[in-house]
Short mmCIF file of C-alpha atoms in Angstrom, two decimals:
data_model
loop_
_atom_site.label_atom_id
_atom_site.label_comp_id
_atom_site.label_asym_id
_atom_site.label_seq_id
_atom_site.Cartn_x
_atom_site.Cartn_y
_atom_site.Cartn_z
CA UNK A 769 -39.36 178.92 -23.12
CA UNK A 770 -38.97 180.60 -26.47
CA UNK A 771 -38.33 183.78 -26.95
CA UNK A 772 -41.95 184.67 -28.15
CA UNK A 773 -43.28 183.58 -25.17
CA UNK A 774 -41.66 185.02 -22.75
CA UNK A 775 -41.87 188.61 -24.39
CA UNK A 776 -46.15 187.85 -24.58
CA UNK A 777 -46.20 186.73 -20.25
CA UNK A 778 -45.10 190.30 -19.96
CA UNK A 779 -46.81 192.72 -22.12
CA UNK A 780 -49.76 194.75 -20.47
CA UNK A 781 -53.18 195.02 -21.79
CA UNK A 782 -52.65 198.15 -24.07
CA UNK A 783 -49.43 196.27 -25.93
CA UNK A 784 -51.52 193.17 -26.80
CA UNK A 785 -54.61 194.67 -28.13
CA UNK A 786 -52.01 196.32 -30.50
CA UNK A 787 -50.90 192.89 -31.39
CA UNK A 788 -53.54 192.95 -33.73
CA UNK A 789 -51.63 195.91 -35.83
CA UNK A 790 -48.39 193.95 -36.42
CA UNK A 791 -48.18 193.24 -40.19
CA UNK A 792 -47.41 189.63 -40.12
CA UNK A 793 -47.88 186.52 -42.77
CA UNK A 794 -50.20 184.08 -42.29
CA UNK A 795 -48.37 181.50 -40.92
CA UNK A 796 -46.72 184.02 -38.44
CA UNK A 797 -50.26 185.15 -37.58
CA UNK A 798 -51.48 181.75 -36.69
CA UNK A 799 -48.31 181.03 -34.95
CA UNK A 800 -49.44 184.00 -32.61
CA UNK A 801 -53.01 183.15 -32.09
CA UNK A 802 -51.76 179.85 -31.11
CA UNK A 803 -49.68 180.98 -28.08
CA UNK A 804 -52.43 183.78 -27.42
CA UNK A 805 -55.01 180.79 -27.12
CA UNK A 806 -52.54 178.47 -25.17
CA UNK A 807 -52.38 176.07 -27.62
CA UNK A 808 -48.97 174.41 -29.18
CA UNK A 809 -48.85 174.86 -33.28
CA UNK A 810 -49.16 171.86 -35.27
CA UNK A 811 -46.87 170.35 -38.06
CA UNK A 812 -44.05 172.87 -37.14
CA UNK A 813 -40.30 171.71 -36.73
CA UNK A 814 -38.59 172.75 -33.63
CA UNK A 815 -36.00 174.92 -36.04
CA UNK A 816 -39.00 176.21 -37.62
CA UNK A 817 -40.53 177.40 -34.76
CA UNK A 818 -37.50 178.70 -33.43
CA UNK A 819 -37.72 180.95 -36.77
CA UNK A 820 -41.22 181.92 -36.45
CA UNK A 821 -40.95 182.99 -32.60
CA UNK A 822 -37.27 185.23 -33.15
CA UNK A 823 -39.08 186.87 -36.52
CA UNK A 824 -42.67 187.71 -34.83
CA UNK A 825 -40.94 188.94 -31.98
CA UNK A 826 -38.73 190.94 -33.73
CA UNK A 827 -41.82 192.27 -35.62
CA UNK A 828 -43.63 192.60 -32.51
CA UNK A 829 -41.22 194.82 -31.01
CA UNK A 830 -40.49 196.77 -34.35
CA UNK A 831 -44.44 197.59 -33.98
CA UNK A 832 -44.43 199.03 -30.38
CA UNK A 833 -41.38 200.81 -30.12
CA UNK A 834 -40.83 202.96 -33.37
CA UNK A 835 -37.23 203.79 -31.52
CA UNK A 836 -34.81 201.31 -31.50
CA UNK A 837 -33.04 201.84 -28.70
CA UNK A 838 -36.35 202.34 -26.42
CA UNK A 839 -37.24 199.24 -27.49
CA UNK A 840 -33.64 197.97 -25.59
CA UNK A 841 -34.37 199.69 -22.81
CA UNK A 842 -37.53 198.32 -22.13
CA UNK A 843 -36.32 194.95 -22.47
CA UNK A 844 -33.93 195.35 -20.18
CA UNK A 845 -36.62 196.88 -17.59
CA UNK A 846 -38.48 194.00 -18.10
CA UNK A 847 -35.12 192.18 -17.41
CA UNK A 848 -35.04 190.25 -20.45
CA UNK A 849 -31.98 190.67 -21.24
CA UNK A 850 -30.98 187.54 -24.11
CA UNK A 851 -34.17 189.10 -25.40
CA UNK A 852 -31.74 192.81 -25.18
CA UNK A 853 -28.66 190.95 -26.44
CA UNK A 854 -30.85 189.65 -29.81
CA UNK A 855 -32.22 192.68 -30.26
CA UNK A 856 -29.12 195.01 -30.01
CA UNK A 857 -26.79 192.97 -32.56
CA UNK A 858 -30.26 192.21 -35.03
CA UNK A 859 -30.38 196.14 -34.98
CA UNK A 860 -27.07 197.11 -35.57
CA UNK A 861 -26.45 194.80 -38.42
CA UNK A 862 -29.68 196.18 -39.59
CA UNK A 863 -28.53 199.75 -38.93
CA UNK A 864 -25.34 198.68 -40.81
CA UNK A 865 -27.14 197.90 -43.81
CA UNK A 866 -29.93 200.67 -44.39
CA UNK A 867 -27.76 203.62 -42.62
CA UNK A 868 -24.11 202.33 -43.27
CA UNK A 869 -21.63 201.61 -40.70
CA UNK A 870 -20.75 205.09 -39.82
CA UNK A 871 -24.51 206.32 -39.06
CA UNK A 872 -24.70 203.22 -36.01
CA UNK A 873 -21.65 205.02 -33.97
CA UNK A 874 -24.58 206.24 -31.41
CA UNK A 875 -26.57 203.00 -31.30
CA UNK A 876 -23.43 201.07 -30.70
CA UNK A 877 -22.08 203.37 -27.77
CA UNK A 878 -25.38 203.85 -26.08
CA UNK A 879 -26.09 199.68 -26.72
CA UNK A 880 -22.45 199.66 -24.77
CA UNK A 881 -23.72 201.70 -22.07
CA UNK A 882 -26.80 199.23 -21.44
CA UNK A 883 -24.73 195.87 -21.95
CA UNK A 884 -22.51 196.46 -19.13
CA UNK A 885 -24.95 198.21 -16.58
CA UNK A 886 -26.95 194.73 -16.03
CA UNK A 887 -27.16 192.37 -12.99
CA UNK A 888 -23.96 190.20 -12.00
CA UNK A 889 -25.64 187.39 -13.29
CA UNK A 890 -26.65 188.43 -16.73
CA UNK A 891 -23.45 189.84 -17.43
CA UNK A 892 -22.89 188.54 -21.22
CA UNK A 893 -18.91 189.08 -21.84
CA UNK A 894 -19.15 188.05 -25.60
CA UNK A 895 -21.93 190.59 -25.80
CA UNK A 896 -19.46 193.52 -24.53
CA UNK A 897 -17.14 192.59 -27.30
CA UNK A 898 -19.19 192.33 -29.71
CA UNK A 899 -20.65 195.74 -29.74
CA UNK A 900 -17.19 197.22 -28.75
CA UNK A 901 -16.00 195.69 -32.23
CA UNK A 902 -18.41 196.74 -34.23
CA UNK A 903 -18.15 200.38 -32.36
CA UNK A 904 -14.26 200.55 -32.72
CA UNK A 905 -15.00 199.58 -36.41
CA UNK A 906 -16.36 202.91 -37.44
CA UNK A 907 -13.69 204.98 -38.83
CA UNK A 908 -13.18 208.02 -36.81
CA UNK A 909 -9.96 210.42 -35.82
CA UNK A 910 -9.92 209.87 -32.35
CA UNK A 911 -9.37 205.93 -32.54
CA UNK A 912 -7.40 206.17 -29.25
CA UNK A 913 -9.61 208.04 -27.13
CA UNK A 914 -12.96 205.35 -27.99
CA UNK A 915 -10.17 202.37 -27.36
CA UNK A 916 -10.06 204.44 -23.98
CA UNK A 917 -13.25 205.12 -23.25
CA UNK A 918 -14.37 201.35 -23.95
CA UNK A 919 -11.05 199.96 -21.94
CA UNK A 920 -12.14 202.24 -18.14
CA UNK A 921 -15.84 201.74 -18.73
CA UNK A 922 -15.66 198.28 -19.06
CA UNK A 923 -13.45 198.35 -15.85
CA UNK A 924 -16.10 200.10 -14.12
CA UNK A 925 -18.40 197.44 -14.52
CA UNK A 926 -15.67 194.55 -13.72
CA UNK A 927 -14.81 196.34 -10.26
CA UNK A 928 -18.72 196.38 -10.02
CA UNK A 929 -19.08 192.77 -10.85
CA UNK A 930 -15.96 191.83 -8.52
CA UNK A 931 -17.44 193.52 -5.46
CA UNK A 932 -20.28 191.64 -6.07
CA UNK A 933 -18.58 188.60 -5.88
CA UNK A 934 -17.42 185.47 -3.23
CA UNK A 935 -13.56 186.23 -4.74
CA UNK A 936 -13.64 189.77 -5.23
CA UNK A 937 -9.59 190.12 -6.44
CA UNK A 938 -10.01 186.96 -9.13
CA UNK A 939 -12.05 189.32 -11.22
CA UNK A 940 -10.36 192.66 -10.66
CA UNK A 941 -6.92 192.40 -10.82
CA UNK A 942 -6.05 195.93 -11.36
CA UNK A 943 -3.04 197.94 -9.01
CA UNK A 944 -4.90 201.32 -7.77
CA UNK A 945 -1.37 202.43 -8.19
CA UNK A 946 -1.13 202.15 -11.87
CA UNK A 947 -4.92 203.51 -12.76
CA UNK A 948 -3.94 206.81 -10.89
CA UNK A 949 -0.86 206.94 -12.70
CA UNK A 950 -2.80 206.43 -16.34
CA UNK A 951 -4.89 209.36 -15.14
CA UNK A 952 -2.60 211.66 -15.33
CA UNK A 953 -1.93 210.04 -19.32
CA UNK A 954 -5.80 210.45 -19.88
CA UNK A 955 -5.99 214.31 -18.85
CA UNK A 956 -3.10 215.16 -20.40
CA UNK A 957 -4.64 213.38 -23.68
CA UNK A 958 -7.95 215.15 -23.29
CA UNK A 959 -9.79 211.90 -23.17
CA UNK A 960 -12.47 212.71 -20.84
CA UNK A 961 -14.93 209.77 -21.42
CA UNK A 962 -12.28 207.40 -19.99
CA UNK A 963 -10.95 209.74 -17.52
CA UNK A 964 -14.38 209.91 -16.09
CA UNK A 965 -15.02 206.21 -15.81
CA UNK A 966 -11.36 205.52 -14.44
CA UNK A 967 -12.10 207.92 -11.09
CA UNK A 968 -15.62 206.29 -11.08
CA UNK A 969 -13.76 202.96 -11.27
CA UNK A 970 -11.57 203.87 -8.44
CA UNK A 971 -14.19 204.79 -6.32
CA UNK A 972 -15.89 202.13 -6.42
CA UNK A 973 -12.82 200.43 -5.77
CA UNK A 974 -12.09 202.07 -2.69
CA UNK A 975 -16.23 201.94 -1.04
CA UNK A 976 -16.22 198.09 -1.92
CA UNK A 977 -12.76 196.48 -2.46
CA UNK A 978 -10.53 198.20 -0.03
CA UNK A 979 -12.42 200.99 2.24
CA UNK A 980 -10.81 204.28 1.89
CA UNK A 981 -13.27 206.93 2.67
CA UNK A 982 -11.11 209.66 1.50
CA UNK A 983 -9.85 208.61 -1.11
CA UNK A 984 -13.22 207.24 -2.23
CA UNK A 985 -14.52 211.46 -2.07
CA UNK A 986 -11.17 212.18 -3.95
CA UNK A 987 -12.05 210.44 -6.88
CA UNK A 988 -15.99 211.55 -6.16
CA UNK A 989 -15.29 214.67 -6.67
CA UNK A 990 -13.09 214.41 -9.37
CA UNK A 991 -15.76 212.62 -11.28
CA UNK A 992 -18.38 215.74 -10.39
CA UNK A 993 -15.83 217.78 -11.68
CA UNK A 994 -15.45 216.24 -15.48
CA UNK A 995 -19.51 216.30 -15.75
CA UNK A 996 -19.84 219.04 -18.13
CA UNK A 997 -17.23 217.47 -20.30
CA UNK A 998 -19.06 214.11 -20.22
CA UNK A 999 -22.76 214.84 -20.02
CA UNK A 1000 -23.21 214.35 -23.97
CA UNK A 1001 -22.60 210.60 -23.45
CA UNK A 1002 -25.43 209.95 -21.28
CA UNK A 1003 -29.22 210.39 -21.31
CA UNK A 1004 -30.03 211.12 -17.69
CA UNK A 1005 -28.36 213.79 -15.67
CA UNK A 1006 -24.74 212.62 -14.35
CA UNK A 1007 -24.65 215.41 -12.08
CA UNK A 1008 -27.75 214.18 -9.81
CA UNK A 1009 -26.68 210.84 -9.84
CA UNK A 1010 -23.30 211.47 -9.06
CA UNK A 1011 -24.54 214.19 -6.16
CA UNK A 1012 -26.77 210.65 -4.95
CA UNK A 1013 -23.36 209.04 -4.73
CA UNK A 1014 -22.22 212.05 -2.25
CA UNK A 1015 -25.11 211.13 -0.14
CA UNK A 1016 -24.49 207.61 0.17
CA UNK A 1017 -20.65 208.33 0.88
CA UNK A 1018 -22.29 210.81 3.78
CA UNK A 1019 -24.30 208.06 5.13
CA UNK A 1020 -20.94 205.58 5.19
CA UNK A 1021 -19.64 207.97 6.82
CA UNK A 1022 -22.13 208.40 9.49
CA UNK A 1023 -23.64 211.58 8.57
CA UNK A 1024 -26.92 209.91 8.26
CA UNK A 1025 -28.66 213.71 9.01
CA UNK A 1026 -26.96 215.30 6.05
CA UNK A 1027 -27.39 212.17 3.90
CA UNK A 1028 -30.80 212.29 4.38
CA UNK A 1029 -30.81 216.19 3.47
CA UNK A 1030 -28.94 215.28 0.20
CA UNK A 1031 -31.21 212.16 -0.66
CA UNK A 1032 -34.48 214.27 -0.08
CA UNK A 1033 -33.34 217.35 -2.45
CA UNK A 1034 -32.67 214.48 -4.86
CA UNK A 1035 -35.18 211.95 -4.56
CA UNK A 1036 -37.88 214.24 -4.17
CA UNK A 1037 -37.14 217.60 -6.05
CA UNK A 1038 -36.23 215.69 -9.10
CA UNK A 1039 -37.96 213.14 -11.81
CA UNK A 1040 -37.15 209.36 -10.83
CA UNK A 1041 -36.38 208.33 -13.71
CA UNK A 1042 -33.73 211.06 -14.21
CA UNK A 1043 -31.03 209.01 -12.35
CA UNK A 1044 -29.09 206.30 -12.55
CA UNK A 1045 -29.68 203.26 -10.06
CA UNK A 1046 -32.91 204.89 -8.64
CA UNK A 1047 -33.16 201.77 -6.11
CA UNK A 1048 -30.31 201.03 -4.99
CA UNK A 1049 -30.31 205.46 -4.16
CA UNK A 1050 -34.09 205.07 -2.78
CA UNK A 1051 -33.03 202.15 -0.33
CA UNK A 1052 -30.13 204.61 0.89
CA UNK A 1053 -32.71 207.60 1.53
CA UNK A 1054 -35.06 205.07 3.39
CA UNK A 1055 -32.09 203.47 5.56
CA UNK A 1056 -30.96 207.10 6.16
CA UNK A 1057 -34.65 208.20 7.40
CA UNK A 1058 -34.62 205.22 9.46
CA UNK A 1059 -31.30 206.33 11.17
CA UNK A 1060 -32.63 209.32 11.63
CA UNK A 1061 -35.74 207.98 13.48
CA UNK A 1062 -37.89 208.53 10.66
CA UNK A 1063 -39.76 205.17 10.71
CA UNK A 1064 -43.10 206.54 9.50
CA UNK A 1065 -41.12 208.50 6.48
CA UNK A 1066 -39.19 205.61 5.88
CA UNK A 1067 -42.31 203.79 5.02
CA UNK A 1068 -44.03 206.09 2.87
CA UNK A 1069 -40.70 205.97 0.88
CA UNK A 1070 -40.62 202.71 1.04
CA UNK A 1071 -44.19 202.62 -0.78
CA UNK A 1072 -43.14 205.28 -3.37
CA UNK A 1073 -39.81 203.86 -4.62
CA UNK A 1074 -40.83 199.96 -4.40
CA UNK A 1075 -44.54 199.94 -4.99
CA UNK A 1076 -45.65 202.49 -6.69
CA UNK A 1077 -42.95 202.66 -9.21
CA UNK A 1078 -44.15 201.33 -12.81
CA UNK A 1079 -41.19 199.31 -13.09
CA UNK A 1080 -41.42 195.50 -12.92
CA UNK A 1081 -39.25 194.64 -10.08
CA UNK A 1082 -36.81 191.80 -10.63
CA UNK A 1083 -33.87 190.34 -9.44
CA UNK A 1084 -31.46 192.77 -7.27
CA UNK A 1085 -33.99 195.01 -7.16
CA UNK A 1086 -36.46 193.14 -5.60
CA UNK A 1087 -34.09 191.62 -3.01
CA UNK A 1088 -33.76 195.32 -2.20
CA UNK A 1089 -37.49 195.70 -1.92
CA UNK A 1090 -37.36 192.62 0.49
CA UNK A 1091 -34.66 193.67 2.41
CA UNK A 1092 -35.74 197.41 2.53
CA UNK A 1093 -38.56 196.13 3.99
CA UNK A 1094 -37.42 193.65 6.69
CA UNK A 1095 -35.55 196.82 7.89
CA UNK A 1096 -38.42 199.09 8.07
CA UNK A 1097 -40.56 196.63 10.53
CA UNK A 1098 -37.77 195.43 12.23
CA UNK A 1099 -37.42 198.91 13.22
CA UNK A 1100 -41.20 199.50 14.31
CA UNK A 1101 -41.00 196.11 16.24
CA UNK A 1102 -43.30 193.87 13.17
CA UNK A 1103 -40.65 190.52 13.79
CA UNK A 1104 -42.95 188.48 11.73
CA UNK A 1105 -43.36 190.66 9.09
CA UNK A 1106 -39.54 190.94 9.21
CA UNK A 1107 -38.68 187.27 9.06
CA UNK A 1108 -41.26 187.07 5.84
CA UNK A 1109 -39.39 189.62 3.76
CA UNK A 1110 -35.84 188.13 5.10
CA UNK A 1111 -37.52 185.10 3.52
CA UNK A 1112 -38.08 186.49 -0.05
CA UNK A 1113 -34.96 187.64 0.52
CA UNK A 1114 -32.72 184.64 0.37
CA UNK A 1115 -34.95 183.24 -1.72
CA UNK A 1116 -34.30 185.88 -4.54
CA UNK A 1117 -30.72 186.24 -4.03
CA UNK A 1118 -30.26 182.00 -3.98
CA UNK A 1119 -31.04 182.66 -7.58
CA UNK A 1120 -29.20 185.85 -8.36
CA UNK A 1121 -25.77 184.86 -5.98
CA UNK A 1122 -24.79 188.60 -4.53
CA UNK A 1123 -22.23 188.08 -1.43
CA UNK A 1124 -23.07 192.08 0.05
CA UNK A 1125 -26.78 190.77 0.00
CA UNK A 1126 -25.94 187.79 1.74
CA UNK A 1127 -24.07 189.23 4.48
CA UNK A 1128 -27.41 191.35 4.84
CA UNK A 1129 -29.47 188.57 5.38
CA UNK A 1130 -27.37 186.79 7.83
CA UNK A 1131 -26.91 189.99 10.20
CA UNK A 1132 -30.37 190.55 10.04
CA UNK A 1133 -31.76 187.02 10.52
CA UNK A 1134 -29.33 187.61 13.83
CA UNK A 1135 -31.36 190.21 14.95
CA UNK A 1136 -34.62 188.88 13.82
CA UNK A 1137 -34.00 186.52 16.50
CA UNK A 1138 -32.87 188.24 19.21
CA UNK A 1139 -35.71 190.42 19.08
CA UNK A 1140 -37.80 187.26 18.92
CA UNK A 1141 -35.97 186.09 22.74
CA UNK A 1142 -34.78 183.13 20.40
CA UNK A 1143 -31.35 182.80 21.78
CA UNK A 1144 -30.76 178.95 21.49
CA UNK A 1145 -31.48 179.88 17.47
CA UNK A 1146 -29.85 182.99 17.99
CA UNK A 1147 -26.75 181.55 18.75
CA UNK A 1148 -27.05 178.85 16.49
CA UNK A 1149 -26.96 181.02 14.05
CA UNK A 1150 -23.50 182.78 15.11
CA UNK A 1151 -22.11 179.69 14.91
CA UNK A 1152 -23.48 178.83 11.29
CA UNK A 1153 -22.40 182.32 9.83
CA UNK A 1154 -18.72 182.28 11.38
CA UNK A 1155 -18.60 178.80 9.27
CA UNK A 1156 -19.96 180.79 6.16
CA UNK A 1157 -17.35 183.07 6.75
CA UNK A 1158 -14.48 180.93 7.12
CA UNK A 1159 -14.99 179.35 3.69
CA UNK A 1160 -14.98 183.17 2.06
CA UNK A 1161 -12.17 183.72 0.23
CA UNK A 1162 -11.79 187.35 1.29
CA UNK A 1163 -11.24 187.01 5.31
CA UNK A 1164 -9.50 190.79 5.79
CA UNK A 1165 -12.65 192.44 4.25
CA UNK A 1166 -15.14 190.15 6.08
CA UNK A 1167 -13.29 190.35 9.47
CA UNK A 1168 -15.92 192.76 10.92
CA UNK A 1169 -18.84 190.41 10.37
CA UNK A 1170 -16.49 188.01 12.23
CA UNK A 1171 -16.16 190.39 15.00
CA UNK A 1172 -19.68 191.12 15.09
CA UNK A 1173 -20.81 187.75 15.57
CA UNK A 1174 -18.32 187.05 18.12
CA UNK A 1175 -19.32 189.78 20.01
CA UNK A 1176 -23.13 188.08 19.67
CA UNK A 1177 -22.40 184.84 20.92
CA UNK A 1178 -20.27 186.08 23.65
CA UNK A 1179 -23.53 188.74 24.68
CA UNK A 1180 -26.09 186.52 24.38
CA UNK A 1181 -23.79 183.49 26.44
CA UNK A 1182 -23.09 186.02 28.66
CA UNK A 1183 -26.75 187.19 29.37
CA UNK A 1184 -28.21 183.24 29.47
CA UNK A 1185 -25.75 182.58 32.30
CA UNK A 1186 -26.91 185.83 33.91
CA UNK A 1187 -23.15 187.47 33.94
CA UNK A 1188 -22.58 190.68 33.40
CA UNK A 1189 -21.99 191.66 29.93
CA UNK A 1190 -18.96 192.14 28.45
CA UNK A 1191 -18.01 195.89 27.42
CA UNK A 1192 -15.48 195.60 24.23
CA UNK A 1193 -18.30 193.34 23.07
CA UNK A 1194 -20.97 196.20 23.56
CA UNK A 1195 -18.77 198.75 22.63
CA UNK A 1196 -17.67 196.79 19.26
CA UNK A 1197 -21.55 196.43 18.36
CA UNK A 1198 -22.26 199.78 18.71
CA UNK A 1199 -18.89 200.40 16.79
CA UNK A 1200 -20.13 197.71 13.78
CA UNK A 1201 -23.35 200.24 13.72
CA UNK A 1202 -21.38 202.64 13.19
CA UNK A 1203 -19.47 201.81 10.38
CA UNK A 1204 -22.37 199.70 8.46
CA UNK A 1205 -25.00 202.89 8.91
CA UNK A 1206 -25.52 202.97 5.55
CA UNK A 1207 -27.13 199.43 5.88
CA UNK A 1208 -28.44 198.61 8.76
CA UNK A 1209 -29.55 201.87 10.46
CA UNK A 1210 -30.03 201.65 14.10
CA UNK A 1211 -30.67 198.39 14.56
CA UNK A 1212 -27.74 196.98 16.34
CA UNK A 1213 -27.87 198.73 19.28
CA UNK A 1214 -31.82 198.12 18.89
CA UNK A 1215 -30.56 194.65 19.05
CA UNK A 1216 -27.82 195.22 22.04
CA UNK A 1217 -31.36 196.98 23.81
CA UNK A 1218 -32.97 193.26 23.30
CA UNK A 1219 -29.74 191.41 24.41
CA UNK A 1220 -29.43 193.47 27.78
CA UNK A 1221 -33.35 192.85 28.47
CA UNK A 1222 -33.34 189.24 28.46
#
């Protein structure tokens, strides 16, 4: 599909009637009307049409969005992002040339900001590099300290991007060791921009990579600490979304009351769109209610962050919808509804590959069917997942998920034969609950409930 027609599948009702405002020649014009009317354009080249689609929907979006870089972001809402790659080197080369090289320094940096903060799967490299060239082009007397601040951002996103991954430490090869030591370098140096994204780096490397809760707060709260040095590079408010991150690391931690407390000043006292990675925050707060036995609120959240919100929800966030969702009736008892959005679920993530996603579904398809009584299924599925997990890459970081379905099949073998059940493999459920709060709530011991009814 070119790139005229995807941009025209997704425009609402008020953006095409103002199709009729965009100054455009003739043959552009009828090269419109013909995809408007669903008819192909006659006596047109496939390079020419190529032309005519990448200059009316550059003209398109010129019309709409008289500021560049809102024109980006919505693009990248809309999660068209080759459609965000076009535009963000067409404008900068036009930037170049009208404004000089010097004037595009903001573009560039905040076009930076929005090339690396995309889903795992859209993540364009030669994209990155591009704009950091044309960035680390513009003269300017702290040379070092952008060559910094591009170097631990772009980290940030790589740990991201590894975590994500089925071989986490192929991608992200760094030694903790050595980024704490080039802290010290960075503070010393005054470069705050790439101080701030190396602690955010390293605590994302220690919640995902290698779990180390304290050290994970360490560099937290280092991070909260260099916001009013750091604020001017952003557009939404680093503090709250940084304060989200405190919640979450509550919730890891088990705290799910106070996380909950911290989620609801946040979520509700402040504008939505004020902070960064509203759903992946607004799953947290619902998972948090539910572990709180908040079912009802959980919902009503639930409705808020993924239904009401204007936002067209694609890709990882609308396997978070799905999950979010499966969570929220498994915990009021709705096991069909449940399977359905466990469903959508792998269906969305077949196409957008994220391992922590996957390791989701699996645990809760387990419970799905043990609160269904399905225990021949049940255990089928232990058996199926331990095979998943043996050709993993990563064994040490998945070894609880290979505890956890041990424990299963040894429950639910033990409660078919009508033996008592055996403790460690209680006790280690309960324990798994514990340490995964933050994702699945209450539900395995909800499940452990179903496994000692049978």
């Amino acid at each position: 599909m070119d790139q005229l027609s995807e941009l025209y599948q997704i425009l609402d009702k008020e953006q095409v009637r103002r199709l009729g405002e965009v100054p455009l020649s003739p043959t552009e014009n009828d090269y419109l009307q013909a995809l408007s009317n669903r008819r192909s354009s006659e006596n047109l080249s496939e390079s020419h049409t190529y032309k005519l689609s990448s200059v009316v929907t550059r003209k398109i979006l010129d019309h709409l969005f008289a500021d560049p870089v809102e024109s980006i972001l919505w693009l990248k809402e809309q999660g068209l992002y080759k459609h965000m790659a076009h535009r963000m080197v067409w404008l900068g080369k036009k930037l170049e040339s009208t404004q000089g090289l010097p004037a595009t320094e903001n573009f560039y940096l905040r076009c930076i900001h929005q090339a690396l903060d995309i889903p795992f799967r859209y993540y364009n490299e030669k994209l990155v590099k591009t704009l950091a060239d044309r960035y680390m082009a513009i003269p300017d007397k702290k040379q070092e300290s952008r060559i910094n601040y591009i170097k631990y951002h772009t980290l940030f996103a790589t740990c991201n991007r590894a975590a994500a991954s089925k071989d986490p430490f192929r991608l992200f090869r760094e030694e903790p060791a050595e980024l704490s030591a080039a802290a010290g370098d960075l503070l010393a140096k005054g470069h705050y921009g790439a101080l701030f994204y190396l602690y955010r780096c390293l605590c994302s490397y220690y919640t995902y990579m290698v779990t180390d809760h304290d050290r994970m707060l360490d560099y937290l709260d280092r991070s909260i600490a260099l916001v009013p040095k750091v604020q001017h590079y952003f557009t939404r408010d680093m503090n709250l979304t940084l304060r989200a991150h405190r919640a979450d690391a509550l919730l890891r931690a088990g705290a799910a009351e106070e996380a909950y407390r911290v989620y609801k000043e946040i979520l509700m006292g402040a504008a939505p769109d004020t902070l960064y990675g509203l759903h992946y925050h607004a799953e947290h707060f619902a998972v948090a209610a539910l572990a709180t036995g908040r079912t009802k609120e959980a919902g009503e959240l639930i409705h808020r962050y993924f239904e009401d919100f204007p936002n067209t929800l694609k890709d990882v966030p609308a396997t978070r919808k799905a999950l979010i969702h499966s969570k929220l009736f498994l915990s009021s008892g709705d096991v069909p509804q449940a399977l359905s959005h466990l469903r959508e679920a792998n269906r969305l993530n077949e196409k957008t590959y994220y391992q922590p996603f996957m390791l989701q579904i699996r645990i809760l398809e387990t419970i799905t069917f043990i609160l269904k009584k399905d225990v021949d299924f049940a255990l089928s599925l232990c058996i199926r997942n331990q095979k998943y997990l043996a050709a993993q890459k990563d064994k040490k970081k998945l070894l609880p998920y290979k505890k956890f379905w041990d424990s299963v099949s040894r429950l639910l073998n033990a409660s078919s034969r009508k033996k008592t059940l055996p403790a460690a493999d209680e006790d280690y459920i309960l324990l798994f609950q514990q340490h995964f709060l933050n994702l699945y709530a209450h539900l395995p011991s909800k499940m452990l409930e179903a496994i000692r009814a049978l």
